[in-house]
């Protein structure tokens, strides 16, 4: 398809890095007083050169084909502050990353009953559970854009959990389970705030996966979350995963094939110990995990799906 001019806010760096693999002209608004934006530091350093930052007060000068919202603020405030009246009539997408809150079935989405916005979910679970009224919806499943040369090593007999601010997020992120399980098992965690609870600390995204690959398995104790990107990253490098069997994960991980899932913490403990004791089995499951990632979560499939969505949306008339 032709290259589009797309405005997208920088909300989720790893996701934006994957989304930008679709070779369009991407424009990321930044505050006028920012001397440095997102690209060139943090996860943004891996962005292609057709992703450009634009001071927010200059966005109204852009010839845009499409707007992508990702937060209530983008949708309810930012569009009226930085877009012209004409730009607000352009085709638009609301990209919903998270599972519904505060209630899993009765949460009303901010873009509900908006016939001129396509609501794109990252999992079928999220699409099922959000109350979106009459707003048209679709699903584009996850992918990740990480160094394709990185492969699972598994030589370090420990499990690792990639999560930011687990202690602040509490039970939702499984902090209580982490504190219990690590009394019996060699477990660590990496991400913002992890050093304060005995973990590794934050590692630059471009270096993270090579470090994670050293560990025997990745585990996820997220009780309630959209499908964690850390899980997709682990599958992509060929790493077995041990996780709670909640939200979308039961449709991804098959017990004894790609790792293990369960809602029983005692079973999770047993599965983790099994992988620690059986590195050859961990490698076998890791190989299966990589095949799964190639079939279901490849960046090529992700880009094709997004381009189909873009083609549909830009061809759709928008009402005044």
PDB file of C-alpha atoms in Angstrom:
ATOM      1  CA  UNK A   1       0.000   0.000   0.000  1.00  0.00           C
ATOM      2  CA  UNK A   2       1.061   3.643  -0.344  1.00  0.00           C
ATOM      3  CA  UNK A   3       2.989   5.235   2.486  1.00  0.00           C
ATOM      4  CA  UNK A   4       0.697   6.985   4.930  1.00  0.00           C
ATOM      5  CA  UNK A   5       1.370   9.963   7.179  1.00  0.00           C
ATOM      6  CA  UNK A   6       0.397   8.701  10.638  1.00  0.00           C
ATOM      7  CA  UNK A   7       0.308  10.539  13.960  1.00  0.00           C
ATOM      8  CA  UNK A   8       0.908   8.304  16.980  1.00  0.00           C
ATOM      9  CA  UNK A   9       1.743   9.188  20.570  1.00  0.00           C
ATOM     10  CA  UNK A  10       4.719   7.579  22.333  1.00  0.00           C
ATOM     11  CA  UNK A  11       2.950   5.506  24.988  1.00  0.00           C
ATOM     12  CA  UNK A  12       4.486   2.028  24.903  1.00  0.00           C
ATOM     13  CA  UNK A  13       8.042   2.077  23.570  1.00  0.00           C
ATOM     14  CA  UNK A  14       8.404  -1.626  22.781  1.00  0.00           C
ATOM     15  CA  UNK A  15       5.060  -1.700  20.995  1.00  0.00           C
ATOM     16  CA  UNK A  16       5.818   1.446  19.009  1.00  0.00           C
ATOM     17  CA  UNK A  17       9.125  -0.067  17.911  1.00  0.00           C
ATOM     18  CA  UNK A  18       7.229  -3.046  16.501  1.00  0.00           C
ATOM     19  CA  UNK A  19       4.464  -0.914  14.986  1.00  0.00           C
ATOM     20  CA  UNK A  20       7.029   1.259  13.217  1.00  0.00           C
ATOM     21  CA  UNK A  21       8.260  -1.770  11.278  1.00  0.00           C
ATOM     22  CA  UNK A  22       5.335  -0.902   8.993  1.00  0.00           C
ATOM     23  CA  UNK A  23       7.152   1.508   6.706  1.00  0.00           C
ATOM     24  CA  UNK A  24       4.973   4.594   6.802  1.00  0.00           C
ATOM     25  CA  UNK A  25       5.771   8.164   7.764  1.00  0.00           C
ATOM     26  CA  UNK A  26       5.265   8.202  11.519  1.00  0.00           C
ATOM     27  CA  UNK A  27       4.957  11.435  13.484  1.00  0.00           C
ATOM     28  CA  UNK A  28       5.299  11.417  17.277  1.00  0.00           C
ATOM     29  CA  UNK A  29       4.204  14.603  19.103  1.00  0.00           C
ATOM     30  CA  UNK A  30       6.419  15.964  21.866  1.00  0.00           C
ATOM     31  CA  UNK A  31       5.933  18.960  24.123  1.00  0.00           C
ATOM     32  CA  UNK A  32       7.302  22.192  22.643  1.00  0.00           C
ATOM     33  CA  UNK A  33       9.613  22.762  25.616  1.00  0.00           C
ATOM     34  CA  UNK A  34      11.243  19.328  25.398  1.00  0.00           C
ATOM     35  CA  UNK A  35      14.903  19.648  24.422  1.00  0.00           C
ATOM     36  CA  UNK A  36      15.073  15.888  23.860  1.00  0.00           C
ATOM     37  CA  UNK A  37      12.311  13.559  22.796  1.00  0.00           C
ATOM     38  CA  UNK A  38      12.047   9.771  22.883  1.00  0.00           C
ATOM     39  CA  UNK A  39      13.960   8.767  19.786  1.00  0.00           C
ATOM     40  CA  UNK A  40      17.690   8.410  20.318  1.00  0.00           C
ATOM     41  CA  UNK A  41      17.300   7.378  23.937  1.00  0.00           C
ATOM     42  CA  UNK A  42      15.696   4.424  25.675  1.00  0.00           C
ATOM     43  CA  UNK A  43      13.724   2.048  23.473  1.00  0.00           C
ATOM     44  CA  UNK A  44      13.396   4.798  20.886  1.00  0.00           C
ATOM     45  CA  UNK A  45      17.024   4.406  19.860  1.00  0.00           C
ATOM     46  CA  UNK A  46      16.001   1.429  17.722  1.00  0.00           C
ATOM     47  CA  UNK A  47      13.407   3.420  15.751  1.00  0.00           C
ATOM     48  CA  UNK A  48      13.797   3.674  11.962  1.00  0.00           C
ATOM     49  CA  UNK A  49      14.554   7.085  10.470  1.00  0.00           C
ATOM     50  CA  UNK A  50      11.035   7.473   9.052  1.00  0.00           C
ATOM     51  CA  UNK A  51       9.745   7.882  12.628  1.00  0.00           C
ATOM     52  CA  UNK A  52       9.986  11.595  13.372  1.00  0.00           C
ATOM     53  CA  UNK A  53       9.280  13.628  16.465  1.00  0.00           C
ATOM     54  CA  UNK A  54       7.293  16.821  16.013  1.00  0.00           C
ATOM     55  CA  UNK A  55       6.693  19.558  18.598  1.00  0.00           C
ATOM     56  CA  UNK A  56       3.048  19.320  19.609  1.00  0.00           C
ATOM     57  CA  UNK A  57       2.361  22.913  18.590  1.00  0.00           C
ATOM     58  CA  UNK A  58       3.479  22.109  15.032  1.00  0.00           C
ATOM     59  CA  UNK A  59       1.333  19.003  14.549  1.00  0.00           C
ATOM     60  CA  UNK A  60      -1.511  21.047  13.019  1.00  0.00           C
ATOM     61  CA  UNK A  61       0.810  21.844  10.088  1.00  0.00           C
ATOM     62  CA  UNK A  62       1.171  18.167   9.097  1.00  0.00           C
ATOM     63  CA  UNK A  63      -0.655  16.584   6.172  1.00  0.00           C
ATOM     64  CA  UNK A  64      -1.965  13.552   8.053  1.00  0.00           C
ATOM     65  CA  UNK A  65      -3.761  10.501   6.697  1.00  0.00           C
ATOM     66  CA  UNK A  66      -4.477   8.789   9.996  1.00  0.00           C
ATOM     67  CA  UNK A  67      -4.506   9.406  13.770  1.00  0.00           C
ATOM     68  CA  UNK A  68      -3.811   6.646  16.325  1.00  0.00           C
ATOM     69  CA  UNK A  69      -4.956   7.242  19.916  1.00  0.00           C
ATOM     70  CA  UNK A  70      -3.723   5.001  22.732  1.00  0.00           C
ATOM     71  CA  UNK A  71      -4.934   6.602  25.974  1.00  0.00           C
ATOM     72  CA  UNK A  72      -8.037   8.408  27.247  1.00  0.00           C
ATOM     73  CA  UNK A  73      -5.966  11.618  27.336  1.00  0.00           C
ATOM     74  CA  UNK A  74      -5.031  11.254  23.652  1.00  0.00           C
ATOM     75  CA  UNK A  75      -8.669  10.697  22.758  1.00  0.00           C
ATOM     76  CA  UNK A  76     -10.420  13.098  25.123  1.00  0.00           C
ATOM     77  CA  UNK A  77      -7.905  15.972  25.400  1.00  0.00           C
ATOM     78  CA  UNK A  78      -4.835  15.850  23.169  1.00  0.00           C
ATOM     79  CA  UNK A  79      -6.682  15.679  19.869  1.00  0.00           C
ATOM     80  CA  UNK A  80      -8.522  18.925  20.657  1.00  0.00           C
ATOM     81  CA  UNK A  81      -5.344  20.658  21.819  1.00  0.00           C
ATOM     82  CA  UNK A  82      -2.915  19.798  19.020  1.00  0.00           C
ATOM     83  CA  UNK A  83      -5.004  18.822  15.969  1.00  0.00           C
ATOM     84  CA  UNK A  84      -6.767  21.235  13.656  1.00  0.00           C
ATOM     85  CA  UNK A  85     -10.491  20.870  13.012  1.00  0.00           C
ATOM     86  CA  UNK A  86      -9.670  19.441   9.591  1.00  0.00           C
ATOM     87  CA  UNK A  87      -7.195  16.921  11.014  1.00  0.00           C
ATOM     88  CA  UNK A  88      -9.825  15.724  13.497  1.00  0.00           C
ATOM     89  CA  UNK A  89     -11.891  14.594  10.515  1.00  0.00           C
ATOM     90  CA  UNK A  90      -9.112  12.259   9.350  1.00  0.00           C
ATOM     91  CA  UNK A  91      -9.541   8.482   9.771  1.00  0.00           C
ATOM     92  CA  UNK A  92      -8.698   7.389  13.290  1.00  0.00           C
ATOM     93  CA  UNK A  93      -7.847   4.333  15.341  1.00  0.00           C
ATOM     94  CA  UNK A  94      -7.878   3.784  19.089  1.00  0.00           C
ATOM     95  CA  UNK A  95      -5.203   1.198  19.921  1.00  0.00           C
ATOM     96  CA  UNK A  96      -6.197  -0.405  23.223  1.00  0.00           C
ATOM     97  CA  UNK A  97      -3.245  -2.127  24.910  1.00  0.00           C
ATOM     98  CA  UNK A  98      -4.736  -3.140  28.231  1.00  0.00           C
ATOM     99  CA  UNK A  99      -7.421  -5.402  29.614  1.00  0.00           C
ATOM    100  CA  UNK A 100     -10.493  -3.589  30.974  1.00  0.00           C
ATOM    101  CA  UNK A 101     -10.322  -1.835  34.326  1.00  0.00           C
ATOM    102  CA  UNK A 102     -11.630  -1.453  36.916  1.00  0.00           C
ATOM    103  CA  UNK A 103     -14.023  -4.314  36.137  1.00  0.00           C
ATOM    104  CA  UNK A 104     -13.214  -7.163  33.726  1.00  0.00           C
ATOM    105  CA  UNK A 105     -16.651  -7.238  32.077  1.00  0.00           C
ATOM    106  CA  UNK A 106     -18.453  -4.000  32.945  1.00  0.00           C
ATOM    107  CA  UNK A 107     -15.815  -1.408  32.052  1.00  0.00           C
ATOM    108  CA  UNK A 108     -17.086   1.015  29.423  1.00  0.00           C
ATOM    109  CA  UNK A 109     -14.451   2.052  26.896  1.00  0.00           C
ATOM    110  CA  UNK A 110     -13.784   5.769  26.320  1.00  0.00           C
ATOM    111  CA  UNK A 111     -14.332   5.343  22.577  1.00  0.00           C
ATOM    112  CA  UNK A 112     -17.574   3.405  22.962  1.00  0.00           C
ATOM    113  CA  UNK A 113     -20.291   4.267  20.430  1.00  0.00           C
ATOM    114  CA  UNK A 114     -17.918   6.227  18.185  1.00  0.00           C
ATOM    115  CA  UNK A 115     -18.700   5.010  14.647  1.00  0.00           C
ATOM    116  CA  UNK A 116     -15.796   6.974  13.147  1.00  0.00           C
ATOM    117  CA  UNK A 117     -13.059   5.298  15.218  1.00  0.00           C
ATOM    118  CA  UNK A 118     -11.821   1.743  14.751  1.00  0.00           C
ATOM    119  CA  UNK A 119     -10.928   0.218  18.111  1.00  0.00           C
ATOM    120  CA  UNK A 120      -7.974  -2.163  17.722  1.00  0.00           C
ATOM    121  CA  UNK A 121      -7.337  -4.649  20.540  1.00  0.00           C
ATOM    122  CA  UNK A 122      -4.108  -6.589  21.022  1.00  0.00           C
ATOM    123  CA  UNK A 123      -5.852  -9.766  22.230  1.00  0.00           C
ATOM    124  CA  UNK A 124      -9.177 -11.469  21.624  1.00  0.00           C
ATOM    125  CA  UNK A 125      -9.686 -11.591  25.394  1.00  0.00           C
ATOM    126  CA  UNK A 126      -9.589  -7.792  25.544  1.00  0.00           C
ATOM    127  CA  UNK A 127     -11.991  -7.438  22.644  1.00  0.00           C
ATOM    128  CA  UNK A 128     -14.397  -9.842  24.342  1.00  0.00           C
ATOM    129  CA  UNK A 129     -14.317  -8.130  27.731  1.00  0.00           C
ATOM    130  CA  UNK A 130     -14.335  -4.386  26.988  1.00  0.00           C
ATOM    131  CA  UNK A 131     -17.780  -2.774  26.637  1.00  0.00           C
ATOM    132  CA  UNK A 132     -17.318  -0.795  23.403  1.00  0.00           C
ATOM    133  CA  UNK A 133     -20.956  -0.300  22.460  1.00  0.00           C
ATOM    134  CA  UNK A 134     -21.373   0.149  18.714  1.00  0.00           C
ATOM    135  CA  UNK A 135     -17.774   1.162  17.977  1.00  0.00           C
ATOM    136  CA  UNK A 136     -16.273  -1.115  15.297  1.00  0.00           C
ATOM    137  CA  UNK A 137     -13.509  -3.340  16.691  1.00  0.00           C
ATOM    138  CA  UNK A 138     -10.814  -5.707  15.485  1.00  0.00           C
ATOM    139  CA  UNK A 139      -7.778  -7.551  16.851  1.00  0.00           C
ATOM    140  CA  UNK A 140      -4.135  -7.341  15.800  1.00  0.00           C
ATOM    141  CA  UNK A 141      -2.155  -9.771  17.910  1.00  0.00           C
ATOM    142  CA  UNK A 142       1.217  -8.830  19.331  1.00  0.00           C
ATOM    143  CA  UNK A 143       4.669  -9.028  17.876  1.00  0.00           C
ATOM    144  CA  UNK A 144       8.051  -7.664  18.974  1.00  0.00           C
ATOM    145  CA  UNK A 145      10.945  -6.073  17.107  1.00  0.00           C
ATOM    146  CA  UNK A 146      14.071  -7.386  18.829  1.00  0.00           C
ATOM    147  CA  UNK A 147      17.497  -8.458  17.617  1.00  0.00           C
ATOM    148  CA  UNK A 148      16.810 -11.601  15.531  1.00  0.00           C
ATOM    149  CA  UNK A 149      20.252 -13.023  16.342  1.00  0.00           C
ATOM    150  CA  UNK A 150      19.421 -13.493  20.035  1.00  0.00           C
ATOM    151  CA  UNK A 151      18.799 -17.118  21.008  1.00  0.00           C
ATOM    152  CA  UNK A 152      17.938 -18.844  24.249  1.00  0.00           C
ATOM    153  CA  UNK A 153      20.938 -20.022  26.227  1.00  0.00           C
ATOM    154  CA  UNK A 154      19.364 -21.204  29.499  1.00  0.00           C
ATOM    155  CA  UNK A 155      22.679 -21.943  31.198  1.00  0.00           C
ATOM    156  CA  UNK A 156      21.832 -19.937  34.314  1.00  0.00           C
ATOM    157  CA  UNK A 157      19.652 -22.166  36.552  1.00  0.00           C
ATOM    158  CA  UNK A 158      17.257 -19.412  37.587  1.00  0.00           C
ATOM    159  CA  UNK A 159      13.931 -18.013  36.476  1.00  0.00           C
ATOM    160  CA  UNK A 160      13.507 -14.381  35.467  1.00  0.00           C
ATOM    161  CA  UNK A 161      10.466 -12.103  35.445  1.00  0.00           C
ATOM    162  CA  UNK A 162      10.517  -8.989  33.230  1.00  0.00           C
ATOM    163  CA  UNK A 163       8.196  -6.418  34.787  1.00  0.00           C
ATOM    164  CA  UNK A 164       8.295  -2.752  35.723  1.00  0.00           C
ATOM    165  CA  UNK A 165       7.449  -1.575  39.246  1.00  0.00           C
ATOM    166  CA  UNK A 166       6.116  -4.902  40.433  1.00  0.00           C
ATOM    167  CA  UNK A 167       5.926  -3.810  44.070  1.00  0.00           C
ATOM    168  CA  UNK A 168       3.903  -0.683  43.212  1.00  0.00           C
ATOM    169  CA  UNK A 169       1.491  -2.696  41.050  1.00  0.00           C
ATOM    170  CA  UNK A 170       1.063  -5.228  43.858  1.00  0.00           C
ATOM    171  CA  UNK A 171      -1.241  -8.221  43.497  1.00  0.00           C
ATOM    172  CA  UNK A 172      -2.116  -7.478  39.874  1.00  0.00           C
ATOM    173  CA  UNK A 173       1.546  -7.999  38.959  1.00  0.00           C
ATOM    174  CA  UNK A 174       1.892 -10.950  41.334  1.00  0.00           C
ATOM    175  CA  UNK A 175       4.242  -9.296  43.826  1.00  0.00           C
ATOM    176  CA  UNK A 176       2.869 -11.445  46.660  1.00  0.00           C
ATOM    177  CA  UNK A 177       3.465 -14.628  44.626  1.00  0.00           C
ATOM    178  CA  UNK A 178       6.999 -13.521  43.788  1.00  0.00           C
ATOM    179  CA  UNK A 179       7.800 -12.979  47.470  1.00  0.00           C
ATOM    180  CA  UNK A 180       6.456 -16.451  48.311  1.00  0.00           C
ATOM    181  CA  UNK A 181       7.977 -18.433  45.436  1.00  0.00           C
ATOM    182  CA  UNK A 182      11.458 -16.988  45.712  1.00  0.00           C
ATOM    183  CA  UNK A 183      11.751 -18.382  49.232  1.00  0.00           C
ATOM    184  CA  UNK A 184      12.008 -21.854  47.670  1.00  0.00           C
ATOM    185  CA  UNK A 185      13.298 -21.199  44.149  1.00  0.00           C
ATOM    186  CA  UNK A 186      16.123 -19.197  42.522  1.00  0.00           C
ATOM    187  CA  UNK A 187      14.047 -16.416  40.962  1.00  0.00           C
ATOM    188  CA  UNK A 188      14.920 -12.875  40.017  1.00  0.00           C
ATOM    189  CA  UNK A 189      13.255  -9.966  38.293  1.00  0.00           C
ATOM    190  CA  UNK A 190      14.377  -7.206  35.942  1.00  0.00           C
ATOM    191  CA  UNK A 191      12.808  -3.844  35.163  1.00  0.00           C
ATOM    192  CA  UNK A 192      12.128  -0.472  36.719  1.00  0.00           C
ATOM    193  CA  UNK A 193      12.148  -0.656  40.518  1.00  0.00           C
ATOM    194  CA  UNK A 194      13.322  -4.284  40.603  1.00  0.00           C
ATOM    195  CA  UNK A 195      16.642  -3.537  42.352  1.00  0.00           C
ATOM    196  CA  UNK A 196      14.702  -2.363  45.409  1.00  0.00           C
ATOM    197  CA  UNK A 197      13.231  -5.859  45.863  1.00  0.00           C
ATOM    198  CA  UNK A 198      16.449  -7.777  45.214  1.00  0.00           C
ATOM    199  CA  UNK A 199      16.220  -7.922  41.433  1.00  0.00           C
ATOM    200  CA  UNK A 200      18.603  -6.870  38.694  1.00  0.00           C
ATOM    201  CA  UNK A 201      17.334  -3.347  38.081  1.00  0.00           C
ATOM    202  CA  UNK A 202      16.549  -1.699  34.760  1.00  0.00           C
ATOM    203  CA  UNK A 203      18.400  -2.769  31.598  1.00  0.00           C
ATOM    204  CA  UNK A 204      18.314  -0.867  28.325  1.00  0.00           C
ATOM    205  CA  UNK A 205      15.804  -2.474  25.959  1.00  0.00           C
ATOM    206  CA  UNK A 206      18.438  -3.100  23.282  1.00  0.00           C
ATOM    207  CA  UNK A 207      20.458  -5.183  25.785  1.00  0.00           C
ATOM    208  CA  UNK A 208      17.637  -6.738  27.776  1.00  0.00           C
ATOM    209  CA  UNK A 209      16.858  -9.859  25.757  1.00  0.00           C
ATOM    210  CA  UNK A 210      20.465 -11.044  25.478  1.00  0.00           C
ATOM    211  CA  UNK A 211      20.632 -10.936  29.271  1.00  0.00           C
ATOM    212  CA  UNK A 212      17.239 -12.617  29.727  1.00  0.00           C
ATOM    213  CA  UNK A 213      18.281 -15.437  27.367  1.00  0.00           C
ATOM    214  CA  UNK A 214      20.851 -16.643  29.914  1.00  0.00           C
ATOM    215  CA  UNK A 215      18.152 -17.758  32.352  1.00  0.00           C
ATOM    216  CA  UNK A 216      16.498 -21.196  32.398  1.00  0.00           C
ATOM    217  CA  UNK A 217      12.953 -19.888  31.959  1.00  0.00           C
ATOM    218  CA  UNK A 218      10.900 -16.729  31.913  1.00  0.00           C
ATOM    219  CA  UNK A 219       8.012 -16.611  34.330  1.00  0.00           C
ATOM    220  CA  UNK A 220       5.042 -14.259  34.502  1.00  0.00           C
ATOM    221  CA  UNK A 221       3.005 -13.805  37.665  1.00  0.00           C
ATOM    222  CA  UNK A 222       0.621 -11.224  36.177  1.00  0.00           C
ATOM    223  CA  UNK A 223      -2.817 -12.030  37.559  1.00  0.00           C
ATOM    224  CA  UNK A 224      -4.648  -9.689  35.234  1.00  0.00           C
ATOM    225  CA  UNK A 225      -2.994  -8.210  32.210  1.00  0.00           C
ATOM    226  CA  UNK A 226      -3.089  -8.075  28.485  1.00  0.00           C
ATOM    227  CA  UNK A 227      -0.760 -10.663  26.961  1.00  0.00           C
ATOM    228  CA  UNK A 228       2.630  -9.482  28.321  1.00  0.00           C
ATOM    229  CA  UNK A 229       5.156  -8.467  25.662  1.00  0.00           C
ATOM    230  CA  UNK A 230       7.844 -10.087  27.814  1.00  0.00           C
ATOM    231  CA  UNK A 231       6.188 -13.445  27.124  1.00  0.00           C
ATOM    232  CA  UNK A 232       6.209 -12.818  23.365  1.00  0.00           C
ATOM    233  CA  UNK A 233       9.858 -11.772  23.576  1.00  0.00           C
ATOM    234  CA  UNK A 234      10.743 -14.981  25.424  1.00  0.00           C
ATOM    235  CA  UNK A 235       8.899 -17.149  22.894  1.00  0.00           C
ATOM    236  CA  UNK A 236      10.644 -15.292  20.069  1.00  0.00           C
ATOM    237  CA  UNK A 237      14.148 -16.074  21.374  1.00  0.00           C
ATOM    238  CA  UNK A 238      13.179 -19.692  22.059  1.00  0.00           C
ATOM    239  CA  UNK A 239      12.715 -19.615  25.839  1.00  0.00           C
ATOM    240  CA  UNK A 240      10.222 -21.687  27.841  1.00  0.00           C
ATOM    241  CA  UNK A 241       7.600 -19.737  29.806  1.00  0.00           C
ATOM    242  CA  UNK A 242       5.932 -20.470  33.137  1.00  0.00           C
ATOM    243  CA  UNK A 243       2.897 -18.276  33.773  1.00  0.00           C
ATOM    244  CA  UNK A 244      -0.472 -17.878  35.398  1.00  0.00           C
ATOM    245  CA  UNK A 245      -3.260 -19.252  33.226  1.00  0.00           C
ATOM    246  CA  UNK A 246      -5.178 -15.990  33.043  1.00  0.00           C
ATOM    247  CA  UNK A 247      -6.543 -13.686  30.296  1.00  0.00           C
ATOM    248  CA  UNK A 248      -5.109 -14.618  26.860  1.00  0.00           C
ATOM    249  CA  UNK A 249      -2.270 -16.892  28.024  1.00  0.00           C
ATOM    250  CA  UNK A 250      -4.257 -20.165  28.006  1.00  0.00           C
ATOM    251  CA  UNK A 251      -4.590 -19.747  24.216  1.00  0.00           C
ATOM    252  CA  UNK A 252      -0.810 -19.351  23.845  1.00  0.00           C
ATOM    253  CA  UNK A 253       1.116 -21.664  26.188  1.00  0.00           C
ATOM    254  CA  UNK A 254       0.462 -25.409  26.101  1.00  0.00           C
ATOM    255  CA  UNK A 255       1.610 -27.350  29.151  1.00  0.00           C
ATOM    256  CA  UNK A 256       4.723 -29.406  28.524  1.00  0.00           C
ATOM    257  CA  UNK A 257       5.048 -27.992  25.001  1.00  0.00           C
ATOM    258  CA  UNK A 258       6.053 -24.314  25.282  1.00  0.00           C
ATOM    259  CA  UNK A 259       6.403 -24.239  29.073  1.00  0.00           C
ATOM    260  CA  UNK A 260       3.703 -24.404  31.721  1.00  0.00           C
ATOM    261  CA  UNK A 261       0.623 -22.458  32.817  1.00  0.00           C
ATOM    262  CA  UNK A 262      -1.568 -22.867  35.881  1.00  0.00           C
ATOM    263  CA  UNK A 263      -3.716 -20.888  38.293  1.00  0.00           C
ATOM    264  CA  UNK A 264      -2.324 -22.985  41.153  1.00  0.00           C
ATOM    265  CA  UNK A 265       0.868 -21.467  42.629  1.00  0.00           C
ATOM    266  CA  UNK A 266       1.905 -24.876  43.983  1.00  0.00           C
ATOM    267  CA  UNK A 267       1.793 -26.295  40.460  1.00  0.00           C
ATOM    268  CA  UNK A 268       3.792 -23.344  39.173  1.00  0.00           C
ATOM    269  CA  UNK A 269       6.430 -24.068  41.815  1.00  0.00           C
ATOM    270  CA  UNK A 270       6.633 -27.696  40.683  1.00  0.00           C
ATOM    271  CA  UNK A 271       6.891 -26.699  37.021  1.00  0.00           C
ATOM    272  CA  UNK A 272       9.661 -24.216  37.750  1.00  0.00           C
ATOM    273  CA  UNK A 273      11.594 -26.832  39.688  1.00  0.00           C
ATOM    274  CA  UNK A 274      11.161 -29.283  36.814  1.00  0.00           C
ATOM    275  CA  UNK A 275      12.753 -26.854  34.362  1.00  0.00           C
ATOM    276  CA  UNK A 276      15.578 -26.131  36.776  1.00  0.00           C
ATOM    277  CA  UNK A 277      16.265 -29.861  37.124  1.00  0.00           C
ATOM    278  CA  UNK A 278      15.854 -30.708  33.434  1.00  0.00           C
ATOM    279  CA  UNK A 279      17.735 -28.286  31.156  1.00  0.00           C
ATOM    280  CA  UNK A 280      17.285 -30.551  28.123  1.00  0.00           C
ATOM    281  CA  UNK A 281      13.508 -30.424  28.561  1.00  0.00           C
ATOM    282  CA  UNK A 282      13.693 -26.669  28.980  1.00  0.00           C
ATOM    283  CA  UNK A 283      15.541 -26.432  25.665  1.00  0.00           C
ATOM    284  CA  UNK A 284      13.014 -28.700  23.938  1.00  0.00           C
ATOM    285  CA  UNK A 285      10.150 -26.518  25.128  1.00  0.00           C
ATOM    286  CA  UNK A 286      12.106 -23.431  24.136  1.00  0.00           C
ATOM    287  CA  UNK A 287      12.441 -24.754  20.593  1.00  0.00           C
ATOM    288  CA  UNK A 288       8.685 -25.278  20.479  1.00  0.00           C
ATOM    289  CA  UNK A 289       8.182 -21.784  21.851  1.00  0.00           C
ATOM    290  CA  UNK A 290      10.232 -20.285  19.039  1.00  0.00           C
ATOM    291  CA  UNK A 291       8.202 -22.183  16.429  1.00  0.00           C
ATOM    292  CA  UNK A 292       5.023 -20.835  18.005  1.00  0.00           C
ATOM    293  CA  UNK A 293       6.375 -17.285  17.891  1.00  0.00           C
ATOM    294  CA  UNK A 294       7.324 -17.657  14.236  1.00  0.00           C
ATOM    295  CA  UNK A 295       3.863 -18.938  13.329  1.00  0.00           C
ATOM    296  CA  UNK A 296       1.675 -16.672  15.452  1.00  0.00           C
ATOM    297  CA  UNK A 297       3.656 -13.618  16.560  1.00  0.00           C
ATOM    298  CA  UNK A 298       6.104 -12.882  13.744  1.00  0.00           C
ATOM    299  CA  UNK A 299       6.814  -9.270  12.867  1.00  0.00           C
ATOM    300  CA  UNK A 300       5.964 -10.042   9.218  1.00  0.00           C
ATOM    301  CA  UNK A 301       2.431 -11.163  10.160  1.00  0.00           C
ATOM    302  CA  UNK A 302       2.082  -8.172  12.465  1.00  0.00           C
ATOM    303  CA  UNK A 303       2.984  -5.693   9.718  1.00  0.00           C
ATOM    304  CA  UNK A 304       0.624  -7.384   7.231  1.00  0.00           C
ATOM    305  CA  UNK A 305      -2.235  -7.229   9.726  1.00  0.00           C
ATOM    306  CA  UNK A 306      -1.638  -3.576  10.493  1.00  0.00           C
ATOM    307  CA  UNK A 307      -1.402  -2.646   6.825  1.00  0.00           C
ATOM    308  CA  UNK A 308      -4.753  -4.353   6.230  1.00  0.00           C
ATOM    309  CA  UNK A 309      -6.225  -2.289   9.078  1.00  0.00           C
ATOM    310  CA  UNK A 310      -4.739   0.914   7.687  1.00  0.00           C
ATOM    311  CA  UNK A 311      -6.111   0.180   4.208  1.00  0.00           C
ATOM    312  CA  UNK A 312      -9.567  -0.417   5.671  1.00  0.00           C
ATOM    313  CA  UNK A 313      -9.565   2.714   7.819  1.00  0.00           C
ATOM    314  CA  UNK A 314      -8.251   5.229   5.270  1.00  0.00           C
ATOM    315  CA  UNK A 315     -10.928   4.062   2.845  1.00  0.00           C
ATOM    316  CA  UNK A 316     -13.711   4.640   5.344  1.00  0.00           C
ATOM    317  CA  UNK A 317     -15.634   7.964   5.244  1.00  0.00           C
ATOM    318  CA  UNK A 318     -15.667  10.021   8.448  1.00  0.00           C
ATOM    319  CA  UNK A 319     -18.776  11.964   9.492  1.00  0.00           C
ATOM    320  CA  UNK A 320     -18.605  15.601  10.562  1.00  0.00           C
TER     321      UNK A 320
END
